[in-house]
Short mmCIF file of C-alpha atoms and ligand atoms in Angstrom, two decimals:
data_model
loop_
_atom_site.label_atom_id
_atom_site.label_comp_id
_atom_site.label_asym_id
_atom_site.label_seq_id
_atom_site.Cartn_x
_atom_site.Cartn_y
_atom_site.Cartn_z
CA MET A 1 0.00 0.00 0.00
CA ALA A 2 1.32 3.44 -0.92
CA THR A 3 1.53 6.06 1.82
CA TRP A 4 -0.18 9.38 1.25
CA LYS A 5 1.91 12.29 2.47
CA ASN A 6 1.80 16.03 1.99
CA LEU A 7 4.30 17.34 -0.56
CA ASP A 8 6.14 19.46 2.02
CA THR A 9 6.99 16.41 4.13
CA LEU A 10 8.96 14.79 1.29
CA ALA A 11 12.80 15.00 1.32
CA SER A 12 12.88 15.04 -2.49
CA TYR A 13 10.71 18.19 -2.44
CA SER A 14 13.33 20.06 -0.35
CA GLU A 15 15.95 19.00 -2.88
CA LEU A 16 13.76 20.21 -5.71
CA LYS A 17 13.25 23.58 -4.02
CA ASP A 18 17.02 24.07 -3.97
CA LEU A 19 16.85 23.97 -7.77
CA LYS A 20 14.79 27.16 -8.12
CA ASP A 21 15.94 29.09 -11.21
CA HIS A 22 18.45 26.32 -11.89
CA VAL A 23 18.06 26.43 -15.68
CA ASN A 24 18.25 29.67 -17.65
CA ILE A 25 15.97 28.70 -20.47
CA ALA A 26 16.91 31.71 -22.62
CA GLU A 27 20.52 30.51 -22.63
CA ALA A 28 19.73 26.83 -22.79
CA MET A 29 17.54 27.25 -25.87
CA SER A 30 20.00 29.43 -27.79
CA GLY A 31 22.37 28.26 -30.55
CA GLU A 32 23.53 24.67 -31.00
CA GLN A 33 22.76 23.81 -27.40
CA GLY A 34 19.10 24.70 -28.01
CA ALA A 35 19.01 22.58 -31.17
CA GLU A 36 20.36 19.61 -29.19
CA ARG A 37 17.76 20.06 -26.48
CA VAL A 38 14.88 20.01 -28.96
CA LYS A 39 16.16 16.69 -30.32
CA LYS A 40 16.87 15.21 -26.92
CA TYR A 41 14.03 16.30 -24.65
CA SER A 42 11.23 14.45 -26.35
CA THR A 43 9.33 11.37 -25.26
CA PRO A 44 6.89 9.29 -27.32
CA MET A 45 3.19 9.33 -26.47
CA ALA A 46 0.49 7.04 -27.80
CA ALA A 47 -0.88 7.23 -31.35
CA GLY A 48 2.37 8.62 -32.76
CA LEU A 49 2.29 11.80 -30.67
CA ALA A 50 5.41 13.10 -28.93
CA TYR A 51 5.79 15.25 -25.81
CA ASN A 52 8.65 17.68 -26.37
CA TYR A 53 9.81 19.52 -23.24
CA ALA A 54 13.02 21.11 -24.54
CA ALA A 55 11.76 24.61 -23.74
CA LYS A 56 10.91 23.74 -20.14
CA GLU A 57 13.24 24.81 -17.33
CA VAL A 58 14.74 21.36 -16.89
CA ASP A 59 18.11 19.67 -17.31
CA GLU A 60 19.51 16.37 -16.10
CA THR A 61 19.73 17.63 -12.51
CA VAL A 62 16.11 18.83 -12.40
CA LEU A 63 14.90 15.66 -14.13
CA ASP A 64 16.78 13.60 -11.61
CA ALA A 65 15.14 15.47 -8.74
CA LEU A 66 11.74 15.03 -10.36
CA SER A 67 12.37 11.32 -10.70
CA LYS A 68 13.19 11.11 -6.99
CA LEU A 69 9.99 12.98 -6.20
CA ALA A 70 8.00 10.55 -8.35
CA ASP A 71 9.52 7.64 -6.46
CA GLU A 72 9.12 9.13 -3.00
CA ALA A 73 5.53 10.16 -3.70
CA GLU A 74 4.91 6.63 -5.06
CA LEU A 75 3.10 7.97 -8.09
CA VAL A 76 3.07 4.79 -10.14
CA GLU A 77 2.06 2.73 -7.11
CA LYS A 78 -0.83 5.09 -6.44
CA PHE A 79 -1.95 4.87 -10.05
CA LYS A 80 -1.82 1.09 -9.71
CA GLU A 81 -4.00 1.22 -6.61
CA LEU A 82 -6.41 3.47 -8.48
CA TYR A 83 -6.86 1.17 -11.46
CA ASN A 84 -7.06 -1.88 -9.23
CA GLY A 85 -10.11 -0.38 -7.54
CA ALA A 86 -8.91 1.31 -4.32
CA VAL A 87 -11.21 3.99 -2.86
CA ILE A 88 -9.09 6.88 -4.19
CA ASN A 89 -11.97 9.39 -4.05
CA THR A 90 -11.87 9.71 -0.27
CA GLY A 91 -14.35 12.62 -0.15
CA GLU A 92 -17.16 10.60 -1.73
CA LYS A 93 -15.76 7.19 -0.69
CA ARG A 94 -15.68 5.96 -4.27
CA MET A 95 -13.37 4.13 -6.59
CA VAL A 96 -12.07 5.99 -9.66
CA LEU A 97 -12.52 3.82 -12.72
CA HIS A 98 -12.53 5.93 -15.88
CA HIS A 99 -9.44 4.06 -17.14
CA LEU A 100 -11.47 0.86 -17.01
CA ALA A 101 -13.86 2.28 -19.61
CA ARG A 102 -10.99 2.09 -22.11
CA THR A 103 -8.68 -0.66 -20.89
CA GLN A 104 -8.04 -3.19 -18.14
CA LEU A 105 -4.68 -2.20 -16.70
CA GLY A 106 -4.80 -4.38 -13.61
CA ASP A 107 -6.98 -6.76 -11.65
CA PRO A 108 -10.67 -7.26 -12.36
CA VAL A 109 -12.78 -4.78 -10.37
CA VAL A 110 -15.96 -6.47 -9.18
CA VAL A 111 -18.77 -4.64 -7.34
CA ASP A 112 -21.83 -6.54 -6.10
CA GLY A 113 -20.92 -9.41 -8.40
CA VAL A 114 -20.60 -7.15 -11.46
CA ASP A 115 -17.25 -6.95 -13.25
CA LYS A 116 -16.96 -3.23 -13.92
CA ARG A 117 -15.01 -3.65 -17.17
CA GLU A 118 -17.85 -5.84 -18.46
CA PHE A 119 -20.39 -3.24 -17.35
CA TYR A 120 -18.60 -0.45 -19.23
CA LEU A 121 -18.22 -2.59 -22.34
CA ALA A 122 -21.91 -3.53 -22.21
CA GLN A 123 -22.93 0.14 -22.05
CA GLN A 124 -20.57 0.97 -24.95
CA LYS A 125 -22.23 -1.80 -26.95
CA LYS A 126 -25.67 -0.49 -26.06
CA ALA A 127 -24.70 2.97 -27.35
CA ALA A 128 -23.11 1.47 -30.47
CA ASP A 129 -26.16 -0.73 -31.24
CA PHE A 130 -28.50 2.20 -30.75
CA ALA A 131 -26.39 4.38 -33.06
CA ASP A 132 -26.27 1.64 -35.71
CA LYS A 133 -30.06 1.32 -35.60
CA VAL A 134 -30.49 5.07 -35.99
CA HIS A 135 -28.07 5.12 -38.93
CA SER A 136 -29.71 2.16 -40.64
CA GLY A 137 -33.20 3.60 -40.18
CA GLU A 138 -34.37 0.86 -37.79
CA ILE A 139 -35.03 3.59 -35.23
CA THR A 140 -36.78 6.55 -36.85
CA ASN A 141 -39.16 9.36 -36.00
CA GLU A 142 -42.93 8.76 -35.88
CA ASN A 143 -43.21 9.24 -39.63
CA GLY A 144 -40.61 6.56 -40.28
CA GLU A 145 -38.03 9.15 -41.38
CA LYS A 146 -34.36 9.00 -40.40
CA PHE A 147 -32.96 11.24 -37.70
CA THR A 148 -30.33 13.62 -39.08
CA THR A 149 -29.30 15.64 -36.00
CA VAL A 150 -28.43 14.76 -32.43
CA VAL A 151 -28.59 17.32 -29.62
CA GLN A 152 -26.90 16.73 -26.26
CA ILE A 153 -28.49 18.34 -23.22
CA GLY A 154 -26.00 18.41 -20.35
CA ILE A 155 -23.61 20.69 -18.47
CA GLY A 156 -20.10 20.54 -16.96
CA GLY A 157 -18.66 17.08 -17.52
CA SER A 158 -21.82 16.11 -19.37
CA ASP A 159 -21.11 18.81 -21.96
CA LEU A 160 -17.51 20.05 -22.14
CA GLY A 161 -15.63 16.84 -22.99
CA PRO A 162 -18.15 15.47 -25.52
CA ARG A 163 -18.49 18.89 -27.14
CA ALA A 164 -14.70 19.36 -27.38
CA LEU A 165 -14.29 15.88 -28.86
CA TYR A 166 -17.13 16.37 -31.36
CA ILE A 167 -15.67 19.67 -32.59
CA ALA A 168 -12.23 18.05 -32.74
CA LEU A 169 -13.38 15.33 -35.13
CA GLU A 170 -16.16 16.94 -37.15
CA ASN A 171 -13.89 17.82 -40.09
CA TRP A 172 -11.88 14.64 -39.79
CA ALA A 173 -15.07 12.56 -40.03
CA LYS A 174 -16.23 14.52 -43.06
CA ALA A 175 -12.88 14.05 -44.79
CA ASN A 176 -12.88 10.34 -43.95
CA ASN A 177 -16.52 9.61 -44.88
CA THR A 178 -17.58 8.64 -41.38
CA PHE A 179 -19.74 11.68 -40.68
CA LYS A 180 -23.23 10.39 -39.85
CA MET A 181 -25.18 13.06 -38.00
CA GLU A 182 -24.69 16.66 -37.07
CA ALA A 183 -24.39 17.22 -33.32
CA LYS A 184 -25.45 20.25 -31.32
CA PHE A 185 -25.23 21.00 -27.61
CA ILE A 186 -27.47 22.75 -25.11
CA SER A 187 -25.85 23.41 -21.75
CA ASN A 188 -26.54 26.79 -20.18
CA VAL A 189 -29.75 27.48 -18.28
CA ASP A 190 -29.77 30.79 -20.14
CA PRO A 191 -32.95 30.35 -22.24
CA ASP A 192 -31.19 31.92 -25.21
CA ASP A 193 -28.94 28.86 -25.41
CA ALA A 194 -31.75 26.29 -25.80
CA ALA A 195 -33.87 28.63 -27.92
CA ALA A 196 -31.05 29.33 -30.38
CA VAL A 197 -30.08 25.66 -30.72
CA LEU A 198 -33.71 24.61 -31.20
CA ALA A 199 -34.25 27.34 -33.78
CA SER A 200 -31.27 26.00 -35.75
CA ALA A 201 -32.41 22.35 -35.60
CA ASP A 202 -34.99 20.47 -37.62
CA LEU A 203 -37.00 19.19 -34.64
CA ALA A 204 -38.84 16.43 -36.52
CA HIS A 205 -35.51 14.84 -37.44
CA SER A 206 -33.63 15.51 -34.19
CA LEU A 207 -32.74 13.14 -31.39
CA PHE A 208 -32.07 14.59 -27.95
CA ILE A 209 -29.73 12.96 -25.43
CA VAL A 210 -30.37 14.04 -21.86
CA VAL A 211 -27.04 13.54 -20.11
CA SER A 212 -26.80 13.83 -16.36
CA LYS A 213 -24.88 11.48 -14.14
CA SER A 214 -26.83 12.58 -11.08
CA GLY A 215 -30.10 13.17 -12.88
CA THR A 216 -30.67 16.16 -10.61
CA THR A 217 -28.76 19.03 -12.23
CA LEU A 218 -30.97 22.13 -12.37
CA GLU A 219 -29.71 23.38 -15.75
CA THR A 220 -30.10 20.03 -17.48
CA LEU A 221 -33.56 19.25 -16.09
CA THR A 222 -34.70 22.76 -17.03
CA ASN A 223 -33.35 22.38 -20.55
CA GLU A 224 -34.93 18.95 -20.89
CA ALA A 225 -38.30 20.50 -20.01
CA PHE A 226 -37.58 23.34 -22.47
CA VAL A 227 -36.96 20.84 -25.28
CA LYS A 228 -39.99 18.68 -24.40
CA ASP A 229 -42.14 21.80 -24.50
CA ALA A 230 -40.79 22.71 -27.95
CA LEU A 231 -41.32 19.18 -29.25
CA THR A 232 -44.87 19.04 -27.92
CA LYS A 233 -45.68 22.45 -29.40
CA ALA A 234 -44.36 21.15 -32.74
CA GLY A 235 -46.83 18.24 -32.50
CA LEU A 236 -44.11 15.70 -31.79
CA ASN A 237 -44.02 13.04 -29.09
CA PRO A 238 -40.95 13.78 -26.89
CA SER A 239 -40.53 10.15 -25.86
CA ARG A 240 -39.89 9.23 -29.52
CA HIS A 241 -37.09 11.81 -29.71
CA MET A 242 -35.19 11.39 -26.47
CA LEU A 243 -32.73 9.08 -24.80
CA ALA A 244 -30.90 9.38 -21.50
CA VAL A 245 -27.35 8.82 -20.30
CA THR A 246 -27.34 8.63 -16.52
CA SER A 247 -26.51 6.55 -13.43
CA GLU A 248 -28.65 3.52 -12.74
CA THR A 249 -29.59 5.08 -9.40
CA SER A 250 -30.62 8.48 -10.83
CA PRO A 251 -34.25 9.69 -11.14
CA LEU A 252 -33.85 9.72 -14.95
CA ALA A 253 -33.06 5.99 -15.01
CA LYS A 254 -36.55 5.13 -13.83
CA SER A 255 -38.32 7.12 -16.50
CA ASP A 256 -40.01 5.34 -19.40
CA GLU A 257 -40.09 8.56 -21.39
CA TYR A 258 -36.92 7.71 -23.32
CA LEU A 259 -36.15 5.56 -26.34
CA THR A 260 -33.34 4.02 -24.29
CA ALA A 261 -31.12 4.74 -21.30
CA ILE A 262 -27.37 4.21 -21.32
CA PHE A 263 -25.86 3.86 -17.88
CA MET A 264 -22.77 5.09 -16.13
CA ASP A 265 -21.88 4.70 -12.46
CA ASP A 266 -20.49 6.61 -9.50
CA TYR A 267 -16.95 5.51 -10.24
CA ILE A 268 -16.48 7.73 -13.29
CA GLY A 269 -16.45 11.42 -12.38
CA GLY A 270 -18.33 13.84 -14.63
CA ARG A 271 -15.17 15.53 -15.95
CA TYR A 272 -13.65 12.13 -16.74
CA SER A 273 -16.81 10.76 -18.36
CA SER A 274 -16.23 11.48 -22.08
CA VAL A 275 -15.10 7.85 -22.41
CA SER A 276 -18.37 6.55 -20.93
CA GLY A 277 -21.85 6.83 -22.45
CA VAL A 278 -21.63 10.57 -21.81
CA GLY A 279 -19.34 10.89 -24.83
CA GLY A 280 -20.06 7.46 -26.28
CA ALA A 281 -23.69 8.04 -27.20
CA ILE A 282 -23.29 11.32 -29.04
CA LEU A 283 -19.96 10.49 -30.70
CA SER A 284 -21.23 7.08 -31.88
CA LEU A 285 -24.32 8.76 -33.31
CA ALA A 286 -22.36 11.58 -34.94
CA PHE A 287 -19.41 9.61 -36.35
CA GLY A 288 -20.25 5.93 -35.94
CA PRO A 289 -19.21 3.54 -33.13
CA ASP A 290 -15.83 2.75 -34.73
CA VAL A 291 -14.65 6.33 -34.34
CA PHE A 292 -15.58 6.30 -30.67
CA ALA A 293 -13.77 2.96 -30.29
CA ALA A 294 -10.65 4.51 -31.86
CA ILE A 295 -10.74 7.35 -29.30
CA LEU A 296 -10.84 4.72 -26.54
CA ASP A 297 -7.94 2.86 -28.15
CA GLY A 298 -5.78 5.99 -28.20
CA ALA A 299 -6.63 6.66 -24.55
CA ALA A 300 -5.89 3.04 -23.59
CA GLU A 301 -2.47 3.20 -25.25
CA GLU A 302 -1.63 6.38 -23.37
CA ASP A 303 -2.81 4.86 -20.06
CA LYS A 304 -0.32 2.02 -20.53
CA LEU A 305 2.50 4.57 -20.81
CA ALA A 306 1.26 6.24 -17.62
CA ALA A 307 1.97 3.04 -15.69
CA ASN A 308 5.70 3.26 -16.52
CA LYS A 309 7.96 4.00 -13.53
CA ASN A 310 10.62 5.74 -15.62
CA ILE A 311 9.56 9.39 -15.84
CA LEU A 312 11.41 9.80 -19.15
CA GLU A 313 9.18 7.13 -20.69
CA ASN A 314 6.00 8.30 -19.01
CA PRO A 315 4.96 11.57 -20.69
CA ASP A 316 1.89 12.03 -18.48
CA MET A 317 3.84 11.78 -15.24
CA LEU A 318 6.73 13.86 -16.61
CA ASP A 319 4.37 16.65 -17.67
CA ALA A 320 2.74 16.48 -14.22
CA LEU A 321 6.08 16.72 -12.39
CA ILE A 322 7.34 19.62 -14.52
CA GLY A 323 4.03 21.33 -13.72
CA VAL A 324 4.61 20.81 -9.99
CA TYR A 325 8.14 22.25 -10.33
CA GLU A 326 6.70 25.30 -12.11
CA ARG A 327 3.90 25.77 -9.60
CA ASN A 328 5.57 24.98 -6.29
CA VAL A 329 9.22 25.86 -6.91
CA GLN A 330 9.11 28.54 -9.57
CA GLY A 331 5.81 29.94 -8.24
CA TYR A 332 4.01 30.37 -11.57
CA PRO A 333 0.27 30.91 -11.04
CA SER A 334 -1.33 29.61 -14.22
CA THR A 335 -0.90 27.45 -17.31
CA ALA A 336 -2.07 28.23 -20.83
CA VAL A 337 -3.19 25.47 -23.20
CA LEU A 338 -2.54 26.60 -26.77
CA PRO A 339 -3.53 24.18 -29.52
CA TYR A 340 -2.45 25.22 -33.00
CA SER A 341 -5.49 23.43 -34.38
CA GLN A 342 -8.89 25.00 -34.87
CA ALA A 343 -10.42 21.57 -34.28
CA LEU A 344 -9.24 21.80 -30.65
CA SER A 345 -11.02 25.11 -30.07
CA ARG A 346 -13.01 23.78 -27.09
CA PHE A 347 -10.29 21.50 -25.75
CA PRO A 348 -8.86 24.17 -23.40
CA ALA A 349 -12.35 24.68 -21.93
CA HIS A 350 -12.62 20.96 -21.28
CA LEU A 351 -9.19 20.89 -19.62
CA GLN A 352 -10.15 23.90 -17.57
CA GLN A 353 -12.88 21.88 -15.86
CA CYS A 354 -10.82 18.72 -15.72
CA ASP A 355 -7.86 20.43 -14.08
CA MET A 356 -9.42 23.17 -11.98
CA GLU A 357 -12.30 21.08 -10.62
CA SER A 358 -9.87 18.26 -9.80
CA ASN A 359 -6.97 20.12 -8.24
CA GLY A 360 -8.44 23.46 -7.18
CA LYS A 361 -8.31 22.44 -3.51
CA SER A 362 -6.79 23.75 -0.26
CA VAL A 363 -7.17 20.65 1.91
CA ASN A 364 -5.50 17.28 1.45
CA ARG A 365 -7.27 13.98 0.90
CA PHE A 366 -7.70 13.66 4.67
CA GLY A 367 -9.42 17.04 4.93
CA GLU A 368 -6.43 18.86 6.45
CA PRO A 369 -5.22 22.24 5.13
CA VAL A 370 -2.09 22.13 2.96
CA ASP A 371 0.71 24.66 3.23
CA TYR A 372 1.63 24.82 -0.43
CA VAL A 373 -0.02 25.94 -3.63
CA THR A 374 -1.99 23.40 -5.66
CA GLY A 375 -3.75 23.52 -9.06
CA PRO A 376 -2.91 26.43 -11.42
CA VAL A 377 -5.45 28.56 -13.27
CA ILE A 378 -5.94 26.97 -16.70
CA PHE A 379 -6.96 28.95 -19.76
CA GLY A 380 -6.34 28.85 -23.46
CA GLU A 381 -7.41 29.44 -27.02
CA PRO A 382 -6.25 28.05 -30.32
CA GLY A 383 -3.28 29.64 -32.05
CA THR A 384 -2.77 31.66 -34.05
CA ASN A 385 -5.88 33.49 -32.76
CA GLY A 386 -4.43 33.78 -29.24
CA GLN A 387 -1.35 35.52 -30.64
CA HIS A 388 -3.56 38.43 -31.65
CA SER A 389 -5.20 38.53 -28.26
CA PHE A 390 -3.48 37.69 -24.97
CA TYR A 391 0.08 36.76 -26.05
CA GLN A 392 1.21 40.32 -25.27
CA LEU A 393 0.93 39.51 -21.55
CA LEU A 394 2.50 36.11 -22.06
CA HIS A 395 5.54 37.69 -23.74
CA GLN A 396 6.00 40.85 -21.70
CA GLY A 397 3.67 40.70 -18.69
CA THR A 398 4.89 40.60 -15.09
CA ASN A 399 3.79 36.98 -14.53
CA ILE A 400 5.47 34.05 -16.20
CA VAL A 401 2.82 31.67 -17.54
CA PRO A 402 3.98 28.18 -18.56
CA LEU A 403 2.60 27.22 -21.97
CA GLN A 404 1.34 23.93 -23.30
CA PHE A 405 1.37 23.97 -27.10
CA ILE A 406 -0.22 21.31 -29.28
CA GLY A 407 0.46 21.08 -33.03
CA PHE A 408 -0.08 18.77 -36.00
CA LYS A 409 1.89 18.49 -39.23
CA LYS A 410 -1.18 17.90 -41.39
CA SER A 411 -4.59 19.56 -41.46
CA GLN A 412 -7.72 17.41 -41.21
CA LEU A 413 -9.52 18.49 -44.37
CA GLY A 414 -6.41 18.81 -46.54
CA VAL A 415 -7.90 21.84 -48.29
CA ASP A 416 -5.20 24.50 -48.54
CA VAL A 417 -3.67 27.23 -50.67
CA ASP A 418 -0.12 28.18 -51.45
CA ILE A 419 0.37 31.89 -50.94
CA GLU A 420 3.80 33.53 -50.96
CA ASN A 421 5.52 30.16 -51.11
CA SER A 422 3.82 28.54 -48.14
CA THR A 423 0.52 26.83 -47.38
CA SER A 424 -1.81 27.90 -44.57
CA GLN A 425 -0.84 24.75 -42.67
CA GLN A 426 2.84 25.69 -42.98
CA LYS A 427 2.04 29.20 -41.76
CA LEU A 428 0.22 27.71 -38.77
CA CYS A 429 3.13 25.43 -37.90
CA ALA A 430 5.71 28.18 -38.51
CA ASN A 431 3.94 30.28 -35.94
CA VAL A 432 4.03 27.67 -33.21
CA ALA A 433 7.75 27.00 -33.80
CA ALA A 434 8.42 30.75 -33.73
CA GLN A 435 6.45 31.25 -30.54
CA ILE A 436 8.29 28.53 -28.61
CA VAL A 437 11.66 30.13 -29.42
CA ALA A 438 10.40 33.69 -28.91
CA PHE A 439 9.01 32.80 -25.48
CA ALA A 440 12.13 30.91 -24.45
CA CYS A 441 14.93 33.10 -25.86
CA GLY A 442 13.40 36.56 -26.06
CA LYS A 443 15.21 39.39 -27.84
CA LYS A 444 17.27 42.20 -26.36
CA ASP A 445 16.36 45.77 -27.22
CA GLU A 446 17.59 48.99 -25.68
CA ASN A 447 14.07 50.28 -25.83
CA LEU A 448 12.60 48.35 -22.88
CA ASN A 449 9.16 48.60 -24.38
CA LYS A 450 10.42 46.44 -27.25
CA ASN A 451 12.58 44.18 -25.09
CA PHE A 452 11.68 40.50 -24.69
CA LYS A 453 13.25 38.98 -21.57
CA GLY A 454 12.47 35.41 -22.68
CA GLY A 455 12.71 32.71 -20.02
CA ARG A 456 9.08 31.74 -20.58
CA PRO A 457 8.85 27.96 -20.51
CA SER A 458 6.73 25.86 -22.85
CA SER A 459 6.27 22.32 -24.05
CA ILE A 460 4.66 21.03 -27.23
CA ILE A 461 2.76 17.87 -28.05
CA VAL A 462 3.36 17.19 -31.73
CA GLY A 463 1.46 14.77 -33.96
CA GLU A 464 1.03 13.88 -37.59
CA GLU A 465 -2.70 14.64 -37.74
CA LEU A 466 -5.55 15.00 -35.25
CA THR A 467 -7.21 11.58 -35.69
CA PRO A 468 -9.65 9.85 -33.28
CA LYS A 469 -6.79 7.81 -31.84
CA ALA A 470 -4.54 10.85 -31.38
CA LEU A 471 -7.44 12.66 -29.72
CA GLY A 472 -7.94 9.78 -27.28
CA ALA A 473 -4.24 9.85 -26.43
CA LEU A 474 -4.37 13.60 -25.89
CA LEU A 475 -7.40 13.33 -23.63
CA ALA A 476 -5.83 10.57 -21.53
CA HIS A 477 -2.52 12.44 -21.34
CA PHE A 478 -4.09 15.42 -19.65
CA GLU A 479 -6.37 13.34 -17.41
CA ASN A 480 -3.38 11.35 -16.23
CA LYS A 481 -1.27 14.45 -15.78
CA ILE A 482 -3.96 15.93 -13.53
CA MET A 483 -4.22 12.67 -11.59
CA PHE A 484 -0.45 12.53 -10.96
CA GLN A 485 -0.39 16.17 -9.85
CA GLY A 486 -3.22 15.43 -7.43
CA PHE A 487 -1.14 12.55 -6.03
CA VAL A 488 1.92 14.82 -5.59
CA TRP A 489 -0.20 17.45 -3.83
CA ASN A 490 -1.88 14.73 -1.72
CA LEU A 491 -5.31 15.91 -2.86
CA ASN A 492 -8.49 14.04 -3.59
CA SER A 493 -8.77 15.10 -7.25
CA PHE A 494 -12.08 13.34 -7.73
CA ASP A 495 -14.71 15.27 -5.80
CA GLN A 496 -15.90 18.88 -6.25
CA GLU A 497 -17.42 20.22 -3.04
CA GLY A 498 -16.47 23.74 -4.13
CA VAL A 499 -19.36 23.86 -6.61
CA GLN A 500 -22.05 23.23 -3.98
CA LEU A 501 -22.42 26.50 -2.08
CA GLY A 502 -23.41 28.55 -5.11
CA LYS A 503 -26.07 25.98 -6.04
CA VAL A 504 -27.57 26.10 -2.52
CA LEU A 505 -27.71 29.90 -2.51
CA ALA A 506 -29.28 29.98 -6.00
CA LYS A 507 -32.03 27.68 -4.73
CA ARG A 508 -32.65 30.06 -1.83
CA VAL A 509 -32.91 32.99 -4.24
CA LEU A 510 -35.45 31.12 -6.35
CA ALA A 511 -37.44 30.25 -3.22
CA HIS A 512 -37.31 33.94 -2.16
CA ASP A 513 -35.62 32.86 1.06
CA THR A 514 -33.03 35.65 1.10
CA ASP A 515 -31.68 38.36 3.34
CA GLY A 516 -28.75 40.80 3.41
CA ALA A 517 -26.63 41.09 0.29
CA LEU A 518 -28.32 38.09 -1.34
CA LYS A 519 -31.68 39.85 -1.12
CA VAL A 520 -30.37 43.08 -2.60
CA TYR A 521 -28.69 41.22 -5.48
CA SER A 522 -31.96 39.33 -6.07
CA ASP A 523 -33.82 42.63 -6.29
CA LEU A 524 -31.14 44.11 -8.53
CA LEU A 525 -31.65 41.24 -10.98
CA ASP A 526 -35.44 41.26 -10.75
CA ILE A 527 -35.81 37.67 -9.52
O1 G6P B 1 -23.84 15.02 -15.02
P1 G6P B 1 -24.45 15.84 -13.94
O2 G6P B 1 -24.76 15.02 -12.72
O3 G6P B 1 -25.67 16.58 -14.44
O4 G6P B 1 -23.40 16.90 -13.46
C1 G6P B 1 -22.95 17.94 -14.28
C2 G6P B 1 -21.83 18.75 -13.63
O5 G6P B 1 -22.33 19.48 -12.54
C3 G6P B 1 -21.69 19.54 -11.29
O6 G6P B 1 -22.04 20.72 -10.66
C4 G6P B 1 -20.20 19.37 -11.27
O7 G6P B 1 -19.52 20.55 -10.98
C5 G6P B 1 -19.62 18.77 -12.53
O8 G6P B 1 -18.51 18.01 -12.16
C6 G6P B 1 -20.62 17.91 -13.25
O9 G6P B 1 -20.01 17.37 -14.40
#
C-alpha cells in the first residue's frame, strides 16, 4: 500500500526547491545547445504523438530530482492502486474507474458481483447498437423518417468533454466519410442557449440525449423540459425523440419517457466521463461507433504509458512533475493550453474543468489544510488566434505563464492554398515553432518597451494529424497528468465540493428565502 503524504513532508521536495531558477531557459535554448535540447528532450506518447519539453526549465539535474519525487511520492504505485479499484476518491468514498472504460490495466474490479469492465463494455455496446439502428433507419421518428441531427443536453462534464471531442473530429469525419449526424449541444440554463439551438435544428428529425450522471442538475432538467415543451408544441411526441445517459440510481433511469437509457456509475467522475456513455452516445451517433472505439484505443495506449515508472518514458507523469516544479518551486500561477489546431477550439475549456475542478483544492485527501499551492489557473485558445489577443501579456507581462502547445503536421480536411511560397498549414506550424523560441529566448532591445526577456517555458505535443486515436491519447494524457499532480499534492482530485455553495444559494434565491446582500442582489436582478 502506498503512503499518502503532503508534498512538504517529502525529502525530495526540499531537494527540488534548492533547484529554483536552476536552468536559464533563454541561454539553454539558444544556438547549438538549443538545437540539441529540442532533439533530446522528447518522449513518445500514444498514437504517434510526442511530448517535447526542450523549452521547459529542466536539465539532467532537475529531471533527476523530479524522478526522486515521483519515487518518493509513489506515483506509479498510487496509479496502480487506483486502477485496481482502491477507494481513491476519499471525499465521496468511491473508486475511480474511468481508465477501465478504455482498458483493463490491472486486476478485475468487481462490485456486487458485477465486473466493472464488463459493465462499461456492455454500455458501450448499447450505445453502439442504438447508433447503428439510428443510422440504418431501424429507429426513426414517428413518420418513419431518419434522424439527421443529435442534440446533447447536459452541463459541466456532461457537456464540455463530448463537445470538445465532437468539434475536434467533425472535419476529420467529413474528410474520412464517417460523418453520420450533425451534433449540437445545449448546456446553459440561459434560455437563449436552448432557444437558439432549437431554432437551428430540424426538430422532426432531431434526437435529444439528456445527459446527467446525477439526474438532478438544475440546468439540465430545465433544458430537458424546455426541449420537451418545444417538441410538444411542434406536434411531436418527446418520448420518440429522447434518450438518456445517466446513473442507474438516478431519477432519470426510472423514467419510461426515453427511447433508451445508457448507464454510467459513480466511479467515473463527470469531468472524466467522455469515455463513458456521456461521450459514447453522441460520438457514436455523430461519427459511428468505430470512431468512438478509436478514441478509446488511443486513450488506452496512453494509459499504458502512464503506468511506466521511468519518468522519461512516461509523458503524463513527466508533464505532471514539470508542472509541480513550475507551480511549487518557480511559483508560476497559471498554465495556458494553446492548440495550433482550430479543431481543438473547445479543448482548453474541457481541460479547464478537468484540471481546476480536480486540483483546485486547499485541503489534502484527509481534509487537512495544505501549506503549499496546488492547481494552477488553466486557460487557453487556439493559435494563431491567441497571438492576436493575450500573447502580449505572455511575452512581456509581469507573470510568467507556462505554456502547453499542441500542433499537428497535417490539417484534417487537406484543403489548402499556397500563398507567398507557403501553405496555410505551414504558416500555422511556422507560428508555433516561432512562438516557442520567442518565449524561451526573447530578444534584447535597448528600448525596454520592445525588449523580450524570454525565459518563458513551454512544451509542445506534436502529432502527424488529429485523428480519433490521437485525440484519445491527448485526452488521456491530460487526465493522467492531472491525476499525478493530485497525487503529488496529496489531494483528492475526484470530488468537487467547491461547486455546492453557489447551487444552494441559487435555490434560496429562487425560493425567495433571502436576506442581506443576497436579497439586494436578487432585487437588482429582478428575480
Ligand atoms: O452530469 P451531472 O450530474 O448533471 O453533473 C454535471 C456537472 O455538474 C456539477 O455541478 C459538477 O460541478 C460537474 O462536475 C458535473 O459534471
